[in-house]
Amino acid sequence: MIHSLFLINSSGDIFLEKHWKSVVSRSVCDYFFEAQERATEAENVPPVIPTPHHYLLSVYRHKIFFVAVIQTEVPPLFVIEFLHRVVDTFQDYFGVCSEPVIKDNVVVVYEVLEEMLDNGFPLATESNILKELIKPPTILRTVVNTITGSTNVGDQLPTGQLSVVPWRRTGVKYTNNEAYFDVIEEIDAIIDKSGSTITAEIQGVIDSCVKLTGMPDLTLSFMNPRLLDDVSFHPCVRFKRWESERILSFIPPDGNFRLLSYHVSAQNLVAIPVYVKHNISFRDSSSLGRFEITVGPKQTMGKTIEGVTVTSQMPKGVLNMSLTPSQGTHTFDPVTKMLSWDVGKINPQKLPSLKGTMSLQAGASKPDENPTINLQFKIQQLAISGLKVNRLDMYGEKYKPFKGIKYMTKAGKFQVRT
Amino acid sequence: MTDSKYFTTTKKGEIFELKAELNSDKKEKKKEAVKKVIASMTVGKDVSALFPDVVNCMQTDNLELKKLVYLYLMNYAKSQPDMAIMAVNTFVKDCEDPNPLIRALAVRTMGCIRVDKITEYLCEPLRKCLKDEDPYVRKTAAVCVAKLHDINAQLVEDQGFLDTLKDLISDSNPMVVANAVAALSEIAESHPSSNLLDLNPQSINKLLTALNECTEWGQIFILDCLANYTPKDDREAQSICERVTPRLSHANSAVVLSAVKVLMKFMEMLSKDLDYYGTLLKKLAPPLVTLLSAEPELQYVALRNINLIVQKRPEILKHEMKVFFVKYNDPIYVKLEKLDIMIRLASQANIAQVLAELKEYATEVDVDFVRKAVRAIGRCAIKVEQSAERCVSTLLDLIQTKVNYVVQEAIVVIKDIFRKYPNKYESVIATLCENLDSLDEPEARAAMIWIVGEYAERIDNADELLESFLEGFHDESTQVQLQLLTAIVKLFLKKPTETQELVQQVLSLATQDSDNPDLRDRGYIYWRLLSTDPVAAKEVVLAEKPLISEETDLIEPTLLDELICYIGTLASVYHKPPSAFVEGGRGVVHKSLPPRTASSESAESPETAPTGAPPGEQPDVIPAQGDLLGDLLNLDLGPPVSGPPLATSSVQMGAVDLLGGGLDSLMGDEPEGIGGTNFVAPPTAAVPANLGAPIGSGLSDLFDLTSGVGTLSGSYVAPKAVWLPAMKAKGLEISGTFTRQVGSISMDLQLTNKALQVMTDFAIQFNRNSFGLAPAAPLQVHAPLSPNQTVEISLPLSTVGSVMKMEPLNNLQVAVKNNIDVFYFSTLYPLHILFVEDGKMDRQMFLATWKDIPNENEAQFQIRDCPLNAEAASSKLQSSNIFTVAKRNVEGQDMLYQSLKLTNGIWVLAELRIQPGNPSCTLSLKCRAPEVSQHVYQAYETILKN
């Protein structure tokens, strides 16, 4: 199982190590550094690296490498999933997961890691339970602790640990009982030169924030559950009920959690809400190129597209760009050749555009590659797949909770080729 | 206020100051000090000097302080074993604490301290905790057994913890079950042969129940454990599959992949006509696609596994091509894997899309990726014939871009396309030749030179082109040099008049000025061919080339099947079986897919046992070559010849005998024990295998006739068993049995080629063994063994080989060689093949000998379930050369007095007592060499029961 964990920052310093079995010398990370050197960018470091006696499995998040050391045959997905869970837990505990924050809370981090694994076997990875075992630091608590001498380690066995609902603690009490559900859909798409869609799919999630007293039993039903044929559930969802009735029935964890994620890939169901008109041309034997892009709404069901940003990695041969946007601001970094244009809202009456020229290296032939345009946007009050929640019911408790559903569509990996 | 304050130090020395604080009276101060110590420890500073001071803080009712001290202990106890003893009392006390959290914490921490003295004290508390009333303590204790096993495996076995752990699989709490399974799996990994996770339908049922209720990590352990189970029939397989399918919708990708593994494995047992089979196939696609929307690291592992799944069952993802399209900001390792799968899924239906994508990728920035994309276009052309033309034109477009590495890569793949579709696309050669100068990589240069040589007659200036390469001949890599040599010879054969000078030049460069043996040899061969018989040279050099296969990079079917059993593990990431890379070569049990068995069938024929037989029954494969090194001197692969070696076989021997010189030792060793007073049938010497039935000795035939029983049927022959599974021998599977017919022993072999390549050059050799068994003729496999072909061979054996006592006595170690490698295995031969035909002893002699052999040499055995009467038993035994000397009836029991003789002259006397109506009989054996008795008994049992 998982032997050790090293946290490494982007400049290659090991700033935390934790061993669950015997101590593995940190020199094992040299193999990782070698791989890191070979990879041009941090993202490209391979996630599985063999060394003569160990295997290093790593994830890269928040500019930190989380490197797990294993010695025997362990499912790599198991380790990688666990590492992501560690990152999520840190984020949950400290708000952000960064080197300074981890260093500031090193003892809590250490205690949490110790609770998460025993002898390399996962022990408690639900943040609900961890928080009962080791309370996250808050300014108020540190003050109280110093005065009363109490600690931030719970001395009761977390109630959820062994119940049939390990994700929920007992004895939850709220004065305001509320349950919020956010249906968030991200569109991943590749659009080719001519504007036709090559692939398009929707990654949807329902993120929930449930603060309800006691042991509520919820059911959530959809107007069009047939959309959801490829779903992954939080362990709380009763799978049988979903299979037979297409209703989500569950006892929710306390606080924030992801109820389900789903995937819609059928091409006809994925509407593309924006289009990009582009004209990027390089000419041989000319040191100037033309650049023009326009962004416009397509199938938005009458909603406004906001938060639009356009980024594009320009070819190495481009020295500089002189562009004028019709709205928003733009920057071009001549070192990384990254063009980014913060557009803002799209007004369908006056489409935003960015025009100008690119100066190329004099005498060089025209670049081989065509830049790809990356698009970010948001549409409030709309789930692009058309998914709609029908109703939410609560059983098992007497009070009337406050319920809320929010929809949002975002661009995921939305790329337009030129 | 943050923990960073723990890192600040003062000038006086950190350790000194901490020491003072640790010994402070104030609780708060103590705790802060321990925190500082822990903080230093996390960043790798050595704070072991504070050991006694920290341990002093352990006895406290403050749980946080206790935990912190425990953290410290785990880290440093190893370096201060004597000091660590100080902590034992507190640990033992804590294991009795009323708070289950503290009990669990104590037992958990003790398991992490790798100090022998602490381990001793751990056993009692651990035993209690394994039976604790609180499941939280039990589940912690289960993991602790695994820890303890890691420290001291013997102790765990002696204390019976393994059995307790096995009991926990039936625990009422699913989390305890999951942890018990996890612990057992980890222990089993270091003991591959032990049958720790002995799964039966009941325990499977318990696991499946626990699967629904335990945590995600527990589900992974349980699913991985289930994957090792072999259901007894397709119905059981289906019902397990049905209960595992809901896991495909789990949010944790490791759970999903483990579930996929179970399903992929058990699907093998389901009939393809079953409706359920189709349903299951459909259910597998969406979760695999969903894995690709996870984080890139998860995607990578998923893609490596999908690569295997697509090869095993292409139908699952055949409609999902688009999810493998590459996004430009995917990490490179994801891009390359996606590309690989795209080619595997390419078919006539989607080739247009795929090509358009590949062309797009060829204009990207990353050089490695672009190269692979260009190569992929070539692979598509070879795979989908209808698309070849489009692929070639796409490649030509790419060559027009003049991007150096794109051009080179394109030329390499075009060469393959030429080979696949000869005389179809040669019109593009002109375009290729334009780019000759820009090629700077050996592979591309070699490919181009091959093209010029192959199509020399269509290229007007072929001689000039090749000549230009020849100028820098010595600076080229070997690959290019070899190719250039061949190309110029081809050119010469096609246009002999103009190129004589050129060919002279290259031949002398290759043979005289080069110190590369490959190049020199090839040069000489061409030279001689050309000088002796140019017509023959033409036939050889310009011979028609075999077509190249459609799919490249396919994993061999046997390896693929094994890898399917390892979905989700490191093996699946590396596409190698764990035995190929697992540290320390801890004997890894090979896994194999269960065979397809229908329940109706299996009810009729219980013999269709799953191939994944328990390891104990599997044929012993001699583990490491190192152990055998000494023996190898006698274990050469030439056919050993007994008696005067035949001229023909010695010639063959020269060809096959790679290890050299075992002959003398074989010749020198006269078979021991032969040449006693009795007549001995001469061993059948050097009977060529292809003569069919071995010729027996005429004398022993006569003897058989006088004894009045036709032994023409020969002695009992066991059914063939697999001796060498294909997985261990790079695709060669050997099964076989031993027979004795009319005085001669032979080994009946069945060789099956389960690899992708043709096998030739077979040879066999035995290690020295107890009875001097040795092949009497070379192993003759007449034609090369093509993939999936099976041959049956009867290999005559002699008993005049060199003798060495083996353990067990009837152990035979065999080495088999083919063009691929040398493989070793060992097998046990039944002793009755050694019973000679003249084993009937005179009555008087029998009586005298029986008295003569001391009583302590007598061994008694029970043969159960053998309802034969004396007559039947006697005749049955006689056909296997066990002769009844006398028979009498004592108090209603039939007593048979029997004798037999082994090939090395050892006599065995037997008394068989048969009671009519009682199915078991008693066998008493007397022999001067009592160690054979056990095996003779086994022979009796086999003969009587068959």
PDB file of N, CA, C and O in Angstrom, chain B residues 53 76 167 171 252 291 351 417 420 430 561 583 618 643 683 697 738 771 833 854 871 873 938:
ATOM      1  N   ASP B  53      12.622  12.554  26.428  1.00  0.00           N
ATOM      2  CA  ASP B  53      11.783  13.662  26.891  1.00  0.00           C
ATOM      3  C   ASP B  53      10.387  13.596  26.296  1.00  0.00           C
ATOM      4  O   ASP B  53       9.398  13.870  26.958  1.00  0.00           O
ATOM      5  N   TYR B  76      10.633   7.473  15.345  1.00  0.00           N
ATOM      6  CA  TYR B  76      11.982   7.335  15.898  1.00  0.00           C
ATOM      7  C   TYR B  76      12.249   6.064  16.712  1.00  0.00           C
ATOM      8  O   TYR B  76      13.383   5.821  17.093  1.00  0.00           O
ATOM      9  N   ASP B 167     -11.527 -15.294   9.984  1.00  0.00           N
ATOM     10  CA  ASP B 167     -12.872 -15.250  10.580  1.00  0.00           C
ATOM     11  C   ASP B 167     -13.506 -13.884  10.400  1.00  0.00           C
ATOM     12  O   ASP B 167     -14.724 -13.762  10.275  1.00  0.00           O
ATOM     13  N   ASP B 171     -17.377 -11.078   9.449  1.00  0.00           N
ATOM     14  CA  ASP B 171     -17.819 -10.131  10.473  1.00  0.00           C
ATOM     15  C   ASP B 171     -19.113  -9.453  10.040  1.00  0.00           C
ATOM     16  O   ASP B 171     -19.430  -9.364   8.860  1.00  0.00           O
ATOM     17  N   ASN B 252     -15.621   7.163  -7.456  1.00  0.00           N
ATOM     18  CA  ASN B 252     -14.186   6.900  -7.334  1.00  0.00           C
ATOM     19  C   ASN B 252     -13.713   6.042  -8.515  1.00  0.00           C
ATOM     20  O   ASN B 252     -14.184   4.928  -8.714  1.00  0.00           O
ATOM     21  N   LEU B 291     -14.244   7.951 -17.243  1.00  0.00           N
ATOM     22  CA  LEU B 291     -12.900   8.027 -16.656  1.00  0.00           C
ATOM     23  C   LEU B 291     -12.049   9.062 -17.386  1.00  0.00           C
ATOM     24  O   LEU B 291     -11.147   9.656 -16.813  1.00  0.00           O
ATOM     25  N   ILE B 351     -12.778   6.048 -40.472  1.00  0.00           N
ATOM     26  CA  ILE B 351     -11.418   6.406 -40.866  1.00  0.00           C
ATOM     27  C   ILE B 351     -11.324   7.857 -41.343  1.00  0.00           C
ATOM     28  O   ILE B 351     -10.307   8.518 -41.129  1.00  0.00           O
ATOM     29  N   ILE B 417       4.026   1.227 -46.062  1.00  0.00           N
ATOM     30  CA  ILE B 417       2.854   1.163 -46.946  1.00  0.00           C
ATOM     31  C   ILE B 417       3.235   0.471 -48.262  1.00  0.00           C
ATOM     32  O   ILE B 417       2.480  -0.348 -48.778  1.00  0.00           O
ATOM     33  N   LYS B 420       3.179  -3.152 -47.708  1.00  0.00           N
ATOM     34  CA  LYS B 420       1.845  -3.730 -47.546  1.00  0.00           C
ATOM     35  C   LYS B 420       1.102  -3.779 -48.893  1.00  0.00           C
ATOM     36  O   LYS B 420       0.407  -4.735 -49.176  1.00  0.00           O
ATOM     37  N   ALA B 430       8.940   9.934 -56.743  1.00  0.00           N
ATOM     38  CA  ALA B 430       9.595  11.158 -57.196  1.00  0.00           C
ATOM     39  C   ALA B 430       9.562  12.224 -56.099  1.00  0.00           C
ATOM     40  O   ALA B 430      10.577  12.856 -55.780  1.00  0.00           O
ATOM     41  N   ASP B 561      -4.322 -11.901 -22.185  1.00  0.00           N
ATOM     42  CA  ASP B 561      -5.252 -12.529 -21.254  1.00  0.00           C
ATOM     43  C   ASP B 561      -4.762 -12.376 -19.826  1.00  0.00           C
ATOM     44  O   ASP B 561      -5.546 -12.137 -18.911  1.00  0.00           O
ATOM     45  N   GLU B 583       9.399  -6.233  -7.553  1.00  0.00           N
ATOM     46  CA  GLU B 583      10.619  -6.206  -6.772  1.00  0.00           C
ATOM     47  C   GLU B 583      10.934  -7.549  -6.132  1.00  0.00           C
ATOM     48  O   GLU B 583      10.063  -8.205  -5.572  1.00  0.00           O
ATOM     49  N   GLN B 618      -0.465 -27.033  -9.801  1.00  0.00           N
ATOM     50  CA  GLN B 618       0.157 -26.642 -11.052  1.00  0.00           C
ATOM     51  C   GLN B 618       1.519 -27.274 -11.174  1.00  0.00           C
ATOM     52  O   GLN B 618       2.195 -27.526 -10.195  1.00  0.00           O
ATOM     53  N   GLY B 643      24.516 -45.944 -25.863  1.00  0.00           N
ATOM     54  CA  GLY B 643      25.108 -46.954 -26.741  1.00  0.00           C
ATOM     55  C   GLY B 643      25.950 -46.240 -27.784  1.00  0.00           C
ATOM     56  O   GLY B 643      26.262 -45.070 -27.659  1.00  0.00           O
ATOM     57  N   PRO B 683      18.043 -51.885 -22.577  1.00  0.00           N
ATOM     58  CA  PRO B 683      17.265 -50.671 -22.829  1.00  0.00           C
ATOM     59  C   PRO B 683      17.196 -50.401 -24.322  1.00  0.00           C
ATOM     60  O   PRO B 683      18.156 -50.652 -25.043  1.00  0.00           O
ATOM     61  N   SER B 697      12.502 -55.058 -26.993  1.00  0.00           N
ATOM     62  CA  SER B 697      13.514 -56.108 -27.064  1.00  0.00           C
ATOM     63  C   SER B 697      12.815 -57.426 -27.306  1.00  0.00           C
ATOM     64  O   SER B 697      11.799 -57.740 -26.675  1.00  0.00           O
ATOM     65  N   PHE B 738       3.678 -40.152 -19.349  1.00  0.00           N
ATOM     66  CA  PHE B 738       4.676 -41.190 -19.582  1.00  0.00           C
ATOM     67  C   PHE B 738       3.977 -42.504 -19.900  1.00  0.00           C
ATOM     68  O   PHE B 738       2.925 -42.807 -19.337  1.00  0.00           O
ATOM     69  N   PHE B 771      16.600 -42.303 -11.602  1.00  0.00           N
ATOM     70  CA  PHE B 771      16.654 -43.575 -12.299  1.00  0.00           C
ATOM     71  C   PHE B 771      17.356 -43.471 -13.645  1.00  0.00           C
ATOM     72  O   PHE B 771      17.220 -44.333 -14.492  1.00  0.00           O
ATOM     73  N   ILE B 833       6.255 -46.879 -14.716  1.00  0.00           N
ATOM     74  CA  ILE B 833       6.891 -46.960 -16.034  1.00  0.00           C
ATOM     75  C   ILE B 833       8.266 -47.601 -15.926  1.00  0.00           C
ATOM     76  O   ILE B 833       8.880 -47.968 -16.910  1.00  0.00           O
ATOM     77  N   PRO B 854      15.139 -56.922   6.271  1.00  0.00           N
ATOM     78  CA  PRO B 854      14.776 -56.638   7.657  1.00  0.00           C
ATOM     79  C   PRO B 854      13.381 -56.007   7.766  1.00  0.00           C
ATOM     80  O   PRO B 854      12.922 -55.331   6.853  1.00  0.00           O
ATOM     81  N   GLU B 871      -8.685 -61.630  -8.455  1.00  0.00           N
ATOM     82  CA  GLU B 871      -8.395 -61.939  -9.853  1.00  0.00           C
ATOM     83  C   GLU B 871      -8.176 -60.672 -10.667  1.00  0.00           C
ATOM     84  O   GLU B 871      -7.177 -60.484 -11.355  1.00  0.00           O
ATOM     85  N   ALA B 873      -7.632 -57.639  -9.669  1.00  0.00           N
ATOM     86  CA  ALA B 873      -6.486 -56.844  -9.241  1.00  0.00           C
ATOM     87  C   ALA B 873      -5.207 -57.435  -9.798  1.00  0.00           C
ATOM     88  O   ALA B 873      -4.347 -56.720 -10.320  1.00  0.00           O
ATOM     89  N   GLN B 938       2.090 -45.502  -4.516  1.00  0.00           N
ATOM     90  CA  GLN B 938       1.334 -44.592  -5.385  1.00  0.00           C
ATOM     91  C   GLN B 938       1.048 -45.243  -6.729  1.00  0.00           C
ATOM     92  O   GLN B 938      -0.045 -45.100  -7.283  1.00  0.00           O
TER      93      GLN B 938
END
